[in-house]
mmCIF file of C-alpha atoms in Angstrom:
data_model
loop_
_atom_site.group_PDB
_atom_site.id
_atom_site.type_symbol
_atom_site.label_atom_id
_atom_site.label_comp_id
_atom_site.label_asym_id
_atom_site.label_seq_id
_atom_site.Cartn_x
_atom_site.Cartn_y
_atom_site.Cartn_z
ATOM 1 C CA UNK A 435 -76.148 79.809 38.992
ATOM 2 C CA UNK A 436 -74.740 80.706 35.721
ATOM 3 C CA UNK A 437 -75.171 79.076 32.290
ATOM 4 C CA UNK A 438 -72.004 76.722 32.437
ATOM 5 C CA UNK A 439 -68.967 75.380 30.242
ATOM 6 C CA UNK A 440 -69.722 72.329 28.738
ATOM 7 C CA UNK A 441 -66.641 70.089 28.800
ATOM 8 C CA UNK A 442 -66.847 66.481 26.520
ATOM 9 C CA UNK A 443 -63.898 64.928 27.109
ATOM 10 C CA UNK A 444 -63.308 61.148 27.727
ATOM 11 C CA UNK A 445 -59.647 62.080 28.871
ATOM 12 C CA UNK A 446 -60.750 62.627 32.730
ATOM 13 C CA UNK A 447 -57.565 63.927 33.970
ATOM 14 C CA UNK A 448 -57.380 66.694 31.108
ATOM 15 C CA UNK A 449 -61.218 67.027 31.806
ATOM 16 C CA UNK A 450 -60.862 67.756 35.256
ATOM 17 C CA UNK A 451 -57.563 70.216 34.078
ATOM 18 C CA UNK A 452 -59.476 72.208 32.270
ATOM 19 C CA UNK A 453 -61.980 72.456 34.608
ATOM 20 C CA UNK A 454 -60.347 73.766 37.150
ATOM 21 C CA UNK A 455 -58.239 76.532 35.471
ATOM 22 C CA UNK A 456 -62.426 77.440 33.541
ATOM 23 C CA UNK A 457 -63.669 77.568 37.174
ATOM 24 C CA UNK A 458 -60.703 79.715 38.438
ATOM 25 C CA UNK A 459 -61.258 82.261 35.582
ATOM 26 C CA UNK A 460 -64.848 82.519 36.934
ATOM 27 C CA UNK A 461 -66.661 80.114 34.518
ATOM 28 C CA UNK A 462 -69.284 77.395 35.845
ATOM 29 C CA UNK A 463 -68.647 73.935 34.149
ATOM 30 C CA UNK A 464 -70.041 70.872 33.214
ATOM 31 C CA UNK A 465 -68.447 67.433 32.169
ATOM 32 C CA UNK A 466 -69.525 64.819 30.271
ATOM 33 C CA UNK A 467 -66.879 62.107 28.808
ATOM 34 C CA UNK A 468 -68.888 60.161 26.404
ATOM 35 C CA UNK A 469 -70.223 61.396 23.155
ATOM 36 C CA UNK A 470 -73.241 59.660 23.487
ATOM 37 C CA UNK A 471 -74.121 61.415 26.666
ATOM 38 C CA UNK A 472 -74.063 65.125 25.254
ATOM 39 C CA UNK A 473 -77.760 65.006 22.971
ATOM 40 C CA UNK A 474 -79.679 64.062 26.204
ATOM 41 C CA UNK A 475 -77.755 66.516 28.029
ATOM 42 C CA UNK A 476 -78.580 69.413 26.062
ATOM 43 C CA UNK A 477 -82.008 68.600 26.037
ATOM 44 C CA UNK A 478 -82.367 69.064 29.831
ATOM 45 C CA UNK A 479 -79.915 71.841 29.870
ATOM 46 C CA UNK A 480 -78.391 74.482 28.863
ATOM 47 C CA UNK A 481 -74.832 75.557 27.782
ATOM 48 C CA UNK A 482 -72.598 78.533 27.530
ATOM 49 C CA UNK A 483 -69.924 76.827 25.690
ATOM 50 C CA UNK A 484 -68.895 73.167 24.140
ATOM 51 C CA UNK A 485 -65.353 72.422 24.404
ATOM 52 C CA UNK A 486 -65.584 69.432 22.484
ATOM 53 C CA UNK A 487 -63.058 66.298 21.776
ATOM 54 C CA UNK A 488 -62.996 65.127 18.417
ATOM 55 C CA UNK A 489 -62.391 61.244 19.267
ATOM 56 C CA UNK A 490 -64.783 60.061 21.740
ATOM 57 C CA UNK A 491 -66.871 57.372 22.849
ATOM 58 C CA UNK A 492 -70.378 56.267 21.965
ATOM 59 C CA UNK A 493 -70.434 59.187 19.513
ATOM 60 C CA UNK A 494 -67.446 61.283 17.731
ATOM 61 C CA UNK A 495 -67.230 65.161 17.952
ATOM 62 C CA UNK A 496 -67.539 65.879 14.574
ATOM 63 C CA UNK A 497 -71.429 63.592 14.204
ATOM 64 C CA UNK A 498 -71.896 65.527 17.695
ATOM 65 C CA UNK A 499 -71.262 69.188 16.146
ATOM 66 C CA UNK A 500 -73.286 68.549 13.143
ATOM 67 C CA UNK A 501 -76.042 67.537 15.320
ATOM 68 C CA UNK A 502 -75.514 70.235 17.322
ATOM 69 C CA UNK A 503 -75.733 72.655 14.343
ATOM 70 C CA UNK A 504 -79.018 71.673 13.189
ATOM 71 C CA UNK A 505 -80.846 73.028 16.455
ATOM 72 C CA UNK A 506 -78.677 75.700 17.981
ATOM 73 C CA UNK A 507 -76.031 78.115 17.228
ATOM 74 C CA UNK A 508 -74.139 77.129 20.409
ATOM 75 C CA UNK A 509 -70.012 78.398 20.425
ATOM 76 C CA UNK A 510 -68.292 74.799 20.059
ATOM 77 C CA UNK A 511 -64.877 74.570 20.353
ATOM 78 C CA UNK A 512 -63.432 71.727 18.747
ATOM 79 C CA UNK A 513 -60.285 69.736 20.798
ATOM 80 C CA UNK A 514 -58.120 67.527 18.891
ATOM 81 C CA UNK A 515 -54.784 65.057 19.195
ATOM 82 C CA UNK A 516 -53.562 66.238 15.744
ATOM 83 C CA UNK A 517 -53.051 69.621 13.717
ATOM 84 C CA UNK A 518 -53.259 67.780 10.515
ATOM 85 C CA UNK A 519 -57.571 67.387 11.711
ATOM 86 C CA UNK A 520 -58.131 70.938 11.861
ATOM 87 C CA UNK A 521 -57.438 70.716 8.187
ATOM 88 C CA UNK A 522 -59.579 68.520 7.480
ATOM 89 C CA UNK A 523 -62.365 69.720 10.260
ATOM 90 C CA UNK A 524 -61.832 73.252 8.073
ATOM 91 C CA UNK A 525 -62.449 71.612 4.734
ATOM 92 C CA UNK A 526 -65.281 69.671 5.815
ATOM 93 C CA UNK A 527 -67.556 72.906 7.248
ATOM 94 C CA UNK A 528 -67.658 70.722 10.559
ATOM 95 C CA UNK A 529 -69.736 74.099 11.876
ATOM 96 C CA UNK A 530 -67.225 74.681 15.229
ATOM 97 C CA UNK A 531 -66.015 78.259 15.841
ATOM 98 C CA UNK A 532 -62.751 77.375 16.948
ATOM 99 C CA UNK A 533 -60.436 74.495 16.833
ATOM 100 C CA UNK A 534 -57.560 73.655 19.838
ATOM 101 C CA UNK A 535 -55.040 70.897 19.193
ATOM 102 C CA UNK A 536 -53.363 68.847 21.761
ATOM 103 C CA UNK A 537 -51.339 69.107 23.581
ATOM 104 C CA UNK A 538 -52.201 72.962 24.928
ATOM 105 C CA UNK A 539 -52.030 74.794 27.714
ATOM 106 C CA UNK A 540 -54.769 75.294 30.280
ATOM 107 C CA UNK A 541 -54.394 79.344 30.227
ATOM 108 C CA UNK A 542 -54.359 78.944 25.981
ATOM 109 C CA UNK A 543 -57.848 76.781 26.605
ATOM 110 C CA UNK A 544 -59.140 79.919 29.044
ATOM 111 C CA UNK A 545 -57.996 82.375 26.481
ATOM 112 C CA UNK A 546 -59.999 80.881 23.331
ATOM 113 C CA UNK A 547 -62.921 80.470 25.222
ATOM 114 C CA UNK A 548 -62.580 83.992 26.329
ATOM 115 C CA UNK A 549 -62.417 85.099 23.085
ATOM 116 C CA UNK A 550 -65.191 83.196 21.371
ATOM 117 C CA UNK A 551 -67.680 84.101 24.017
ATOM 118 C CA UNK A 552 -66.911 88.047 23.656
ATOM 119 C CA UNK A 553 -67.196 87.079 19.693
ATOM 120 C CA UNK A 554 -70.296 85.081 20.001
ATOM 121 C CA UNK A 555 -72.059 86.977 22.576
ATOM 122 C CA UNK A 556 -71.643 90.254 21.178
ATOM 123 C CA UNK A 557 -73.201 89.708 18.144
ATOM 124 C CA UNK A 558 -75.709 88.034 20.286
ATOM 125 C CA UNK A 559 -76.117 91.426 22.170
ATOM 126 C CA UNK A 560 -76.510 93.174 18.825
ATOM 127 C CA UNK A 561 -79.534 91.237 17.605
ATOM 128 C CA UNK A 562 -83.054 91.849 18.287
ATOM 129 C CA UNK A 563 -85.995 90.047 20.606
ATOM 130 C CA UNK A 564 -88.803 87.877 18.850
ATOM 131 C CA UNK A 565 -92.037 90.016 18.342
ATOM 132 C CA UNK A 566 -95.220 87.889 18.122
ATOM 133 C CA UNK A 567 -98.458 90.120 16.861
ATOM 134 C CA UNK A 568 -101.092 88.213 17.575
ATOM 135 C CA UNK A 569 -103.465 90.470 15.658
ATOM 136 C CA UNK A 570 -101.813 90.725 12.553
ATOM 137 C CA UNK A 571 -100.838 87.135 12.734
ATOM 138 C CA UNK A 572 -96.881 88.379 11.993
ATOM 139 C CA UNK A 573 -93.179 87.637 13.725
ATOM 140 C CA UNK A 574 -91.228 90.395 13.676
ATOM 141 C CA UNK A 575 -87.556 91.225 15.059
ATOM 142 C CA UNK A 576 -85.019 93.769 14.165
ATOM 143 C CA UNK A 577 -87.559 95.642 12.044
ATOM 144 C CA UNK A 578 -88.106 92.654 9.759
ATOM 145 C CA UNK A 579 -91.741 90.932 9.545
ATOM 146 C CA UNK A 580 -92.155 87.835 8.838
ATOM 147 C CA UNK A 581 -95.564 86.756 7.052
ATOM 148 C CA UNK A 582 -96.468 83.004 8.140
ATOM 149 C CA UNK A 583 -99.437 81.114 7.297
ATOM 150 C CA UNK A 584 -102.144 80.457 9.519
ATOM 151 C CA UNK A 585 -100.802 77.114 10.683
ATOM 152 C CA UNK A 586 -97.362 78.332 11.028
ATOM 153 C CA UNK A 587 -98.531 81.215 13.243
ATOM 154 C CA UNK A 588 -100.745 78.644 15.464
ATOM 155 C CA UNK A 589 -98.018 76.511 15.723
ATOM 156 C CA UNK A 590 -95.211 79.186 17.015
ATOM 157 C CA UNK A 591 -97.631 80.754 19.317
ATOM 158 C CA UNK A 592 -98.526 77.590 20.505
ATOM 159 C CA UNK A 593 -94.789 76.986 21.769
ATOM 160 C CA UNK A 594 -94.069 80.381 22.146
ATOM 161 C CA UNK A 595 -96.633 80.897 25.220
ATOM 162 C CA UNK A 596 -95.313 78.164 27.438
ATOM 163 C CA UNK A 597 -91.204 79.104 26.595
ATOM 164 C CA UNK A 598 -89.211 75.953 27.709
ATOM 165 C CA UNK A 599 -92.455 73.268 27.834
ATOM 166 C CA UNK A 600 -91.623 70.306 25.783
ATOM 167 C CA UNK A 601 -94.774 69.666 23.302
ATOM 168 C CA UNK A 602 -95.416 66.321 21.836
ATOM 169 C CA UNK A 603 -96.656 66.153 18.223
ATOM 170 C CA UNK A 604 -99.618 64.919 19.589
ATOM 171 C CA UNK A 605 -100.464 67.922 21.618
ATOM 172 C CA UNK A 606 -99.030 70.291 18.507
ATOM 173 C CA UNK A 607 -101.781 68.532 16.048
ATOM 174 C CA UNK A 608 -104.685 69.130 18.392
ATOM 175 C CA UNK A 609 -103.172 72.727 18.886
ATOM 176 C CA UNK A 610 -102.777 73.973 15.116
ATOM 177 C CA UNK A 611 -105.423 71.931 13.624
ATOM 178 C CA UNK A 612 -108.936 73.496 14.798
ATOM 179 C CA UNK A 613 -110.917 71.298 12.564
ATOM 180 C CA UNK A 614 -109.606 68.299 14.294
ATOM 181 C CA UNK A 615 -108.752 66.776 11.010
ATOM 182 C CA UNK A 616 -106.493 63.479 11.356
ATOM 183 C CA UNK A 617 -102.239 64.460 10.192
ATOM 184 C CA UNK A 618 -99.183 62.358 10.479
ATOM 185 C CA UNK A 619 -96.476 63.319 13.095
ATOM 186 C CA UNK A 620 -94.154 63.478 9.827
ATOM 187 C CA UNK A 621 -96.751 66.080 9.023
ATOM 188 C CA UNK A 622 -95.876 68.952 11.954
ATOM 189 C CA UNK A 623 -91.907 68.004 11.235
ATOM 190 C CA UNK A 624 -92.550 69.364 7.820
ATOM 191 C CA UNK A 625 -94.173 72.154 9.862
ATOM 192 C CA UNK A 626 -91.539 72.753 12.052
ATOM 193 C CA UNK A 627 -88.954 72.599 9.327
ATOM 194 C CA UNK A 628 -90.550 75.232 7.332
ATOM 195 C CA UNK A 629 -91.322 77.532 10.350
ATOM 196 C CA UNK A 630 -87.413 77.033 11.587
ATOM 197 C CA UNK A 631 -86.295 78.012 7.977
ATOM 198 C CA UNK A 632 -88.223 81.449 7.948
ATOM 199 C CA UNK A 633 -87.058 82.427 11.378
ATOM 200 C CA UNK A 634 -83.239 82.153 10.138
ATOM 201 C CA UNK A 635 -84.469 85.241 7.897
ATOM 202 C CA UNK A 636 -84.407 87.046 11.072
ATOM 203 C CA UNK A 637 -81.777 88.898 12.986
ATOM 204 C CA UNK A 638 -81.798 86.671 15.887
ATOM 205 C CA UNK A 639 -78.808 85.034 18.060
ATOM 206 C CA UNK A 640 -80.428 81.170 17.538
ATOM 207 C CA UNK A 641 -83.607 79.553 16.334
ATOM 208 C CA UNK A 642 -86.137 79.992 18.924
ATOM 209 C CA UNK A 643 -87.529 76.414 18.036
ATOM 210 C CA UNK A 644 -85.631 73.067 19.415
ATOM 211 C CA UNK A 645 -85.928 69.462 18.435
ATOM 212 C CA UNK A 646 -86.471 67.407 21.482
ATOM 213 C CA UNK A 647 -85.293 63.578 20.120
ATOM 214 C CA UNK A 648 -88.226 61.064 20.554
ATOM 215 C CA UNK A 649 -90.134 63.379 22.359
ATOM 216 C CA UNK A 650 -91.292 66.757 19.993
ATOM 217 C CA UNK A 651 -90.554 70.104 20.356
ATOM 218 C CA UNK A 652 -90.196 73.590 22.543
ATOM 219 C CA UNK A 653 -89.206 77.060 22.088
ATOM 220 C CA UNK A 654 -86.302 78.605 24.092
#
């Protein structure tokens, strides 16, 4: 099965619309209809595409998007009831690479997503793998090295051997920290932080590293 459509809508009949015209043109697809829901979600699964209703319940698109942002570079398309939003949704850097206003046609809907995937996934196709040189304790992709320190380099190989594991902070502490010495779990977060931030230095189509709420962290 293919990486699906994601589909956030609490509008079920449109929901379903677009669905069906997404599944016609080929496309797998997933629905959710409550903000709330899509967090969780993601962190059990993976997505192709967010088409993604501003108003919604339990959590709005725009929080949702931000959120989204700060792990992943995932296409979102952004849906909303008014043009006057996009406006605003432009001014405010909401992060979405597209923006749809209702009401649209289900062909238009197939079209943008069309064209944001061969936007999004060609660049993706231009970038380079994540190198990991163990011996020289150095990340490279693209050409481009990336010195770490010691801890950082423990920690991404750490996550980095087991791709798609879920690690606690716990388990991360005991990992990087050879001398057994006693840290705070706001300690690897400033870690991770750090490590994420160096790895946007290289040409790669997302950050590797993902926040796992309440639980800790894995590498895709």
């Amino acid at each position: 099965m293919s990486t699906p459509i994601l589909i956030v809508e609490d509008e079920v009949k449109l929901a379903e619309l677009m669905r069906d015209y997404l599944i016609r043109e080929g496309y797998e697809v997933e629905m959710l209809h409550r903000g709330d829901e899509v967090m969780p979600w993601l962190n059990k699964h993976s997505a192709r595409l967010i088409l993604l209703d501003l108003m919604l319940p339990g959590m709005d698109g725009l929080s949702l998007c931000r959120d989204i942002r700060k792990n992943s570079n995932l296409p979102i398309i952004m849906v909303t009831a008014r043009v006057e939003e996009i406006d605003r949704l432009l001014g405010l850097s909401s992060g979405a690479d597209d923006y749809i206003c209702k009401p649209f046609s289900p062909r238009e809907v197939c079209a943008r997503v069309a064209a944001v995937l061969r936007r999004v996934e060609g660049m993706a196709t231009a970038q380079d793998t994540l190198e990991i040189d163990e011996e020289k304790y150095q990340v490279r992709a693209g050409g481009q090295v990336l010195e770490l320190t010691a801890l950082e380099f423990r920690l991404i190989s750490t996550l980095a051997k087991q791709p798609g594991r879920v690690f606690s902070r716990d388990q991360l502490m005991d990992a990087i920290y050879t001398d057994q010495r006693l840290v705070s779990e706001r300690t690897i977060d400033s870690h991770v932080k750090k490590l994420r931030k160096k790895l946007e230095q290289l040409p790669l189509a997302d950050n590797p590293i993902r926040s796992i709420y309440g639980v800790g962290y894995k590498f895709d």
